[in-house]
PDB file of C-alpha atoms in Angstrom:
ATOM      1  CA  UNK E   1      33.777   2.112  34.622  1.00 50.00           C
ATOM      2  CA  UNK E   2      31.359   4.708  35.990  1.00 49.00           C
ATOM      3  CA  UNK E   3      33.016   7.348  33.655  1.00 51.00           C
ATOM      4  CA  UNK E   4      32.501   5.053  30.780  1.00 47.00           C
ATOM      5  CA  UNK E   5      28.885   4.836  31.520  1.00 47.00           C
ATOM      6  CA  UNK E   6      28.547   8.441  31.782  1.00 50.00           C
ATOM      7  CA  UNK E   7      30.182   9.159  28.403  1.00 49.00           C
ATOM      8  CA  UNK E   8      27.738   6.575  26.840  1.00 50.00           C
ATOM      9  CA  UNK E   9      24.777   8.294  28.429  1.00 47.00           C
ATOM     10  CA  UNK E  10      26.130  11.790  27.001  1.00 49.00           C
ATOM     11  CA  UNK E  11      26.376  10.198  23.580  1.00 45.00           C
ATOM     12  CA  UNK E  12      23.018   8.859  23.652  1.00 44.00           C
ATOM     13  CA  UNK E  13      21.364  12.296  24.859  1.00 43.00           C
ATOM     14  CA  UNK E  14      23.347  13.924  21.897  1.00 47.00           C
ATOM     15  CA  UNK E  15      21.914  11.727  19.163  1.00 44.00           C
ATOM     16  CA  UNK E  16      18.664  13.135  17.870  1.00 43.00           C
ATOM     17  CA  UNK E  17      15.560  10.734  18.258  1.00 44.00           C
ATOM     18  CA  UNK E  18      14.784   9.235  14.982  1.00 41.00           C
ATOM     19  CA  UNK E  19      11.327  10.204  13.712  1.00 42.00           C
ATOM     20  CA  UNK E  20       9.095   7.450  12.844  1.00 48.00           C
ATOM     21  CA  UNK E  21       8.636   6.937   9.332  1.00 46.00           C
ATOM     22  CA  UNK E  22       5.183   7.434   7.854  1.00 49.00           C
ATOM     23  CA  UNK E  23       3.826   4.280   5.460  1.00 50.00           C
ATOM     24  CA  UNK E  24       4.448   6.767   2.530  1.00 48.00           C
ATOM     25  CA  UNK E  25       8.008   7.286   3.404  1.00 52.00           C
ATOM     26  CA  UNK E  26       8.830   3.701   4.211  1.00 52.00           C
ATOM     27  CA  UNK E  27       8.480   2.723   0.292  1.00 66.00           C
ATOM     28  CA  UNK E  28      10.196   4.723  -2.424  1.00 85.00           C
ATOM     29  CA  UNK E  29       7.623   7.353  -3.672  1.00 85.00           C
ATOM     30  CA  UNK E  30       8.550   6.605  -7.471  1.00 85.00           C
ATOM     31  CA  UNK E  31       8.154   3.020  -7.127  1.00 92.00           C
ATOM     32  CA  UNK E  32       4.968   3.247  -5.139  1.00 93.00           C
ATOM     33  CA  UNK E  33       3.310   5.586  -7.836  1.00 94.00           C
ATOM     34  CA  UNK E  34       4.455   3.267 -10.858  1.00 94.00           C
ATOM     35  CA  UNK E  35       2.859   0.400  -8.723  1.00 95.00           C
ATOM     36  CA  UNK E  36      -0.380   2.109  -8.134  1.00 96.00           C
ATOM     37  CA  UNK E  37      -0.651   2.761 -11.759  1.00 97.00           C
ATOM     38  CA  UNK E  38       0.136  -0.779 -12.814  1.00 97.00           C
ATOM     39  CA  UNK E  39      -2.557  -1.813  -9.983  1.00 96.00           C
ATOM     40  CA  UNK E  40      -5.151   0.613 -11.568  1.00 97.00           C
ATOM     41  CA  UNK E  41      -4.606  -0.993 -15.031  1.00 97.00           C
ATOM     42  CA  UNK E  42      -4.977  -4.258 -13.618  1.00 97.00           C
ATOM     43  CA  UNK E  43      -8.055  -3.294 -11.490  1.00 97.00           C
ATOM     44  CA  UNK E  44      -9.802  -1.662 -14.677  1.00 97.00           C
ATOM     45  CA  UNK E  45      -9.158  -4.401 -16.899  1.00 97.00           C
ATOM     46  CA  UNK E  46     -10.570  -6.869 -14.508  1.00 97.00           C
ATOM     47  CA  UNK E  47     -13.839  -4.665 -14.014  1.00 97.00           C
ATOM     48  CA  UNK E  48     -14.251  -4.480 -18.052  1.00 97.00           C
ATOM     49  CA  UNK E  49     -14.199  -8.278 -17.954  1.00 97.00           C
ATOM     50  CA  UNK E  50     -16.532  -8.629 -15.075  1.00 97.00           C
ATOM     51  CA  UNK E  51     -19.122  -6.261 -16.568  1.00 96.00           C
ATOM     52  CA  UNK E  52     -18.707  -7.772 -20.029  1.00 96.00           C
ATOM     53  CA  UNK E  53     -19.360 -11.286 -18.852  1.00 96.00           C
ATOM     54  CA  UNK E  54     -22.500  -9.948 -16.568  1.00 93.00           C
ATOM     55  CA  UNK E  55     -20.620 -11.195 -13.639  1.00 97.00           C
ATOM     56  CA  UNK E  56     -21.296  -7.645 -12.220  1.00 96.00           C
ATOM     57  CA  UNK E  57     -24.824  -6.966 -13.268  1.00 96.00           C
ATOM     58  CA  UNK E  58     -26.022  -3.704 -14.707  1.00 96.00           C
ATOM     59  CA  UNK E  59     -27.919  -2.866 -11.343  1.00 94.00           C
ATOM     60  CA  UNK E  60     -24.700  -2.959  -9.296  1.00 97.00           C
ATOM     61  CA  UNK E  61     -22.207  -1.459 -11.783  1.00 97.00           C
ATOM     62  CA  UNK E  62     -22.409   2.024 -10.122  1.00 97.00           C
ATOM     63  CA  UNK E  63     -22.362   0.727  -6.616  1.00 97.00           C
ATOM     64  CA  UNK E  64     -19.317  -1.403  -7.435  1.00 97.00           C
ATOM     65  CA  UNK E  65     -17.400   1.625  -9.012  1.00 97.00           C
ATOM     66  CA  UNK E  66     -18.228   3.972  -5.938  1.00 98.00           C
ATOM     67  CA  UNK E  67     -17.083   1.249  -3.398  1.00 97.00           C
ATOM     68  CA  UNK E  68     -13.732   0.793  -5.364  1.00 97.00           C
ATOM     69  CA  UNK E  69     -13.343   4.530  -5.454  1.00 98.00           C
ATOM     70  CA  UNK E  70     -13.938   4.941  -1.596  1.00 98.00           C
ATOM     71  CA  UNK E  71     -11.509   1.944  -0.905  1.00 98.00           C
ATOM     72  CA  UNK E  72      -8.744   3.525  -3.034  1.00 98.00           C
ATOM     73  CA  UNK E  73      -9.344   6.848  -1.400  1.00 98.00           C
ATOM     74  CA  UNK E  74      -9.095   5.421   2.167  1.00 98.00           C
ATOM     75  CA  UNK E  75      -6.090   3.829   1.142  1.00 96.00           C
ATOM     76  CA  UNK E  76      -4.423   7.015   0.042  1.00 97.00           C
ATOM     77  CA  UNK E  77      -5.627   8.885   2.931  1.00 97.00           C
ATOM     78  CA  UNK E  78      -3.898   6.234   5.354  1.00 95.00           C
ATOM     79  CA  UNK E  79      -0.648   6.726   3.378  1.00 94.00           C
ATOM     80  CA  UNK E  80      -0.994  10.483   3.703  1.00 94.00           C
ATOM     81  CA  UNK E  81      -2.608  10.733   7.133  1.00 93.00           C
ATOM     82  CA  UNK E  82       0.241  12.973   8.327  1.00 93.00           C
ATOM     83  CA  UNK E  83       0.132  15.429   5.785  1.00 94.00           C
ATOM     84  CA  UNK E  84      -3.427  17.242   6.229  1.00 94.00           C
ATOM     85  CA  UNK E  85      -2.381  20.020   3.978  1.00 95.00           C
ATOM     86  CA  UNK E  86      -1.760  17.611   1.000  1.00 96.00           C
ATOM     87  CA  UNK E  87      -5.247  15.719   1.716  1.00 97.00           C
ATOM     88  CA  UNK E  88      -7.007  19.076   1.765  1.00 96.00           C
ATOM     89  CA  UNK E  89      -5.404  20.101  -1.578  1.00 97.00           C
ATOM     90  CA  UNK E  90      -6.127  16.651  -2.968  1.00 97.00           C
ATOM     91  CA  UNK E  91      -9.922  17.034  -2.060  1.00 98.00           C
ATOM     92  CA  UNK E  92      -9.943  20.387  -4.007  1.00 98.00           C
ATOM     93  CA  UNK E  93      -9.047  18.507  -7.094  1.00 98.00           C
ATOM     94  CA  UNK E  94     -11.628  15.844  -6.481  1.00 98.00           C
ATOM     95  CA  UNK E  95     -14.032  18.632  -6.135  1.00 98.00           C
ATOM     96  CA  UNK E  96     -12.998  20.218  -9.301  1.00 98.00           C
ATOM     97  CA  UNK E  97     -13.310  16.944 -11.215  1.00 98.00           C
ATOM     98  CA  UNK E  98     -17.109  16.487  -9.826  1.00 98.00           C
ATOM     99  CA  UNK E  99     -17.915  20.045 -10.947  1.00 98.00           C
ATOM    100  CA  UNK E 100     -16.051  19.814 -14.303  1.00 98.00           C
ATOM    101  CA  UNK E 101     -17.717  16.479 -15.137  1.00 98.00           C
ATOM    102  CA  UNK E 102     -21.177  17.785 -13.999  1.00 98.00           C
ATOM    103  CA  UNK E 103     -20.960  20.785 -16.418  1.00 98.00           C
ATOM    104  CA  UNK E 104     -19.521  18.447 -19.278  1.00 98.00           C
ATOM    105  CA  UNK E 105     -21.987  15.818 -19.063  1.00 98.00           C
ATOM    106  CA  UNK E 106     -24.974  18.260 -18.646  1.00 98.00           C
ATOM    107  CA  UNK E 107     -23.883  20.164 -21.608  1.00 98.00           C
ATOM    108  CA  UNK E 108     -23.395  16.903 -23.917  1.00 97.00           C
ATOM    109  CA  UNK E 109     -27.011  16.004 -22.755  1.00 97.00           C
ATOM    110  CA  UNK E 110     -28.558  19.243 -23.483  1.00 97.00           C
ATOM    111  CA  UNK E 111     -26.822  19.116 -27.096  1.00 97.00           C
ATOM    112  CA  UNK E 112     -28.288  15.475 -27.546  1.00 97.00           C
ATOM    113  CA  UNK E 113     -25.107  13.634 -27.622  1.00 98.00           C
ATOM    114  CA  UNK E 114     -25.749  11.011 -24.756  1.00 98.00           C
ATOM    115  CA  UNK E 115     -28.115   9.873 -21.999  1.00 97.00           C
ATOM    116  CA  UNK E 116     -27.554   7.939 -18.670  1.00 97.00           C
ATOM    117  CA  UNK E 117     -29.863   5.439 -17.351  1.00 96.00           C
ATOM    118  CA  UNK E 118     -30.239   3.440 -14.111  1.00 94.00           C
ATOM    119  CA  UNK E 119     -28.963   5.826 -11.505  1.00 95.00           C
ATOM    120  CA  UNK E 120     -30.341   6.040  -8.030  1.00 94.00           C
ATOM    121  CA  UNK E 121     -30.847   9.797  -8.726  1.00 95.00           C
ATOM    122  CA  UNK E 122     -29.684  12.102 -11.391  1.00 96.00           C
ATOM    123  CA  UNK E 123     -29.041  15.689 -11.392  1.00 96.00           C
ATOM    124  CA  UNK E 124     -29.722  16.640 -14.975  1.00 96.00           C
ATOM    125  CA  UNK E 125     -28.026  13.443 -16.638  1.00 96.00           C
ATOM    126  CA  UNK E 126     -25.423  13.160 -14.116  1.00 98.00           C
ATOM    127  CA  UNK E 127     -25.863  10.008 -11.722  1.00 98.00           C
ATOM    128  CA  UNK E 128     -25.302  10.918  -8.043  1.00 97.00           C
ATOM    129  CA  UNK E 129     -22.977   7.758  -8.237  1.00 97.00           C
ATOM    130  CA  UNK E 130     -20.669   9.352 -10.855  1.00 97.00           C
ATOM    131  CA  UNK E 131     -20.512  12.602  -8.892  1.00 98.00           C
ATOM    132  CA  UNK E 132     -19.304  10.504  -5.967  1.00 98.00           C
ATOM    133  CA  UNK E 133     -16.674   8.482  -8.217  1.00 98.00           C
ATOM    134  CA  UNK E 134     -15.497  11.814  -9.346  1.00 98.00           C
ATOM    135  CA  UNK E 135     -15.064  13.493  -5.757  1.00 98.00           C
ATOM    136  CA  UNK E 136     -13.639  10.255  -4.087  1.00 98.00           C
ATOM    137  CA  UNK E 137     -11.964   8.997  -7.035  1.00 98.00           C
ATOM    138  CA  UNK E 138     -10.447  12.321  -7.897  1.00 98.00           C
ATOM    139  CA  UNK E 139      -9.076  12.971  -4.463  1.00 98.00           C
ATOM    140  CA  UNK E 140      -7.412   9.553  -4.471  1.00 98.00           C
ATOM    141  CA  UNK E 141      -5.695  10.204  -7.840  1.00 98.00           C
ATOM    142  CA  UNK E 142      -4.215  13.503  -6.661  1.00 98.00           C
ATOM    143  CA  UNK E 143      -2.781  11.645  -3.981  1.00 97.00           C
ATOM    144  CA  UNK E 144      -1.227   8.917  -5.666  1.00 97.00           C
ATOM    145  CA  UNK E 145       0.494  10.940  -8.135  1.00 96.00           C
ATOM    146  CA  UNK E 146       4.220  12.177  -7.632  1.00 95.00           C
ATOM    147  CA  UNK E 147       4.327  15.129  -5.557  1.00 93.00           C
ATOM    148  CA  UNK E 148       6.727  16.656  -8.158  1.00 93.00           C
ATOM    149  CA  UNK E 149       5.914  16.921 -11.649  1.00 94.00           C
ATOM    150  CA  UNK E 150       7.065  13.741 -13.704  1.00 94.00           C
ATOM    151  CA  UNK E 151       6.478  14.504 -17.360  1.00 95.00           C
ATOM    152  CA  UNK E 152       6.650  10.562 -18.472  1.00 96.00           C
ATOM    153  CA  UNK E 153       4.317   9.429 -15.500  1.00 96.00           C
ATOM    154  CA  UNK E 154       1.778  12.330 -16.170  1.00 97.00           C
ATOM    155  CA  UNK E 155       1.900  11.195 -20.028  1.00 97.00           C
ATOM    156  CA  UNK E 156       1.290   7.460 -19.188  1.00 97.00           C
ATOM    157  CA  UNK E 157      -1.507   8.503 -16.507  1.00 98.00           C
ATOM    158  CA  UNK E 158      -3.242  10.750 -19.245  1.00 98.00           C
ATOM    159  CA  UNK E 159      -3.285   7.797 -21.702  1.00 98.00           C
ATOM    160  CA  UNK E 160      -4.277   5.081 -19.052  1.00 98.00           C
ATOM    161  CA  UNK E 161      -7.480   7.064 -17.907  1.00 98.00           C
ATOM    162  CA  UNK E 162      -8.403   8.336 -21.691  1.00 98.00           C
ATOM    163  CA  UNK E 163      -8.240   4.493 -22.717  1.00 98.00           C
ATOM    164  CA  UNK E 164     -10.129   3.200 -19.690  1.00 98.00           C
ATOM    165  CA  UNK E 165     -12.442   6.034 -19.504  1.00 98.00           C
ATOM    166  CA  UNK E 166     -13.512   5.211 -23.064  1.00 98.00           C
ATOM    167  CA  UNK E 167     -13.605   1.690 -22.261  1.00 97.00           C
ATOM    168  CA  UNK E 168     -15.734   2.298 -19.074  1.00 97.00           C
ATOM    169  CA  UNK E 169     -18.472   4.104 -21.152  1.00 97.00           C
ATOM    170  CA  UNK E 170     -18.466   1.187 -23.507  1.00 97.00           C
ATOM    171  CA  UNK E 171     -19.150  -1.086 -20.784  1.00 97.00           C
ATOM    172  CA  UNK E 172     -21.766   1.437 -19.238  1.00 97.00           C
ATOM    173  CA  UNK E 173     -23.369   1.278 -22.846  1.00 97.00           C
ATOM    174  CA  UNK E 174     -23.239  -2.435 -23.074  1.00 96.00           C
ATOM    175  CA  UNK E 175     -24.895  -2.699 -19.587  1.00 96.00           C
ATOM    176  CA  UNK E 176     -27.721  -0.317 -20.922  1.00 96.00           C
ATOM    177  CA  UNK E 177     -26.602   2.502 -18.432  1.00 97.00           C
ATOM    178  CA  UNK E 178     -25.581   5.040 -21.134  1.00 98.00           C
ATOM    179  CA  UNK E 179     -26.644   5.792 -24.611  1.00 98.00           C
ATOM    180  CA  UNK E 180     -24.600   7.543 -27.343  1.00 98.00           C
ATOM    181  CA  UNK E 181     -26.593   9.848 -29.931  1.00 98.00           C
ATOM    182  CA  UNK E 182     -25.655  11.510 -33.270  1.00 97.00           C
ATOM    183  CA  UNK E 183     -21.919  11.855 -33.990  1.00 97.00           C
ATOM    184  CA  UNK E 184     -20.484  11.037 -30.306  1.00 98.00           C
ATOM    185  CA  UNK E 185     -18.577   7.894 -30.428  1.00 98.00           C
ATOM    186  CA  UNK E 186     -15.779   6.034 -28.692  1.00 97.00           C
ATOM    187  CA  UNK E 187     -13.183   8.316 -30.552  1.00 97.00           C
ATOM    188  CA  UNK E 188     -14.693  11.488 -29.263  1.00 98.00           C
ATOM    189  CA  UNK E 189     -14.783   9.852 -25.608  1.00 98.00           C
ATOM    190  CA  UNK E 190     -11.182   8.917 -25.707  1.00 98.00           C
ATOM    191  CA  UNK E 191     -10.428  12.474 -26.668  1.00 98.00           C
ATOM    192  CA  UNK E 192     -12.481  14.105 -24.033  1.00 98.00           C
ATOM    193  CA  UNK E 193     -11.127  11.920 -21.196  1.00 98.00           C
ATOM    194  CA  UNK E 194      -7.539  12.885 -22.613  1.00 98.00           C
ATOM    195  CA  UNK E 195      -8.437  16.492 -22.452  1.00 98.00           C
ATOM    196  CA  UNK E 196      -9.821  16.279 -19.140  1.00 98.00           C
ATOM    197  CA  UNK E 197      -6.882  14.445 -17.416  1.00 98.00           C
ATOM    198  CA  UNK E 198      -4.328  16.971 -19.052  1.00 98.00           C
ATOM    199  CA  UNK E 199      -6.558  19.732 -17.497  1.00 98.00           C
ATOM    200  CA  UNK E 200      -6.535  18.017 -14.180  1.00 98.00           C
ATOM    201  CA  UNK E 201      -2.924  17.527 -14.280  1.00 98.00           C
ATOM    202  CA  UNK E 202      -2.498  21.414 -14.931  1.00 97.00           C
ATOM    203  CA  UNK E 203      -4.945  21.735 -11.732  1.00 98.00           C
ATOM    204  CA  UNK E 204      -3.012  19.374  -9.543  1.00 97.00           C
ATOM    205  CA  UNK E 205       0.659  20.784 -10.289  1.00 97.00           C
ATOM    206  CA  UNK E 206      -0.028  24.314 -11.158  1.00 96.00           C
ATOM    207  CA  UNK E 207      -3.069  25.573  -9.533  1.00 96.00           C
ATOM    208  CA  UNK E 208      -3.770  23.524  -6.414  1.00 95.00           C
ATOM    209  CA  UNK E 209      -0.327  22.138  -5.992  1.00 90.00           C
ATOM    210  CA  UNK E 210      -0.906  19.076  -4.322  1.00 83.00           C
TER     211      UNK E 210
END
């Protein structure tokens, strides 16, 4: 009996302790990526409906978008809390998006293509709220995408953000928060968002390597 007990103890000692799975590892990454993208589609559609019917008043649109970006980012940070290097690299993607958007928006403003209204503070034509959305939301976006490049997922992601970027600007114009001038229209907005997201995917996978 004593000999058997000792053998069991030796086996137990030899077995390596199983590392506690992180929240990101407990659910298959591919499925989590797809569900997150689906959730974003539902969320963006719901926001468009709420803004269109003035359930979210114009004065609260920017604050609502910042809040949603912050909640999404916190959720992604929680899932990736054990991978500080990945979080740091994702933040660089968000920072790039903020700087890129700042340069692009102000360039269009100087060319007389659009203007924004109703911001708490605007630097040039870029509302401080939009800068926060780019930084925070861009960080969350970089964390949600697959770690390894998935062509189909990237294509769908670009189309989704191009479509809802265009729709989002329509809602901003409807709420009196943005105005288009000259030849700029929804079609150009769709193309601009599409190109921006192609660049972002390149930055994420080739430059920053989140």
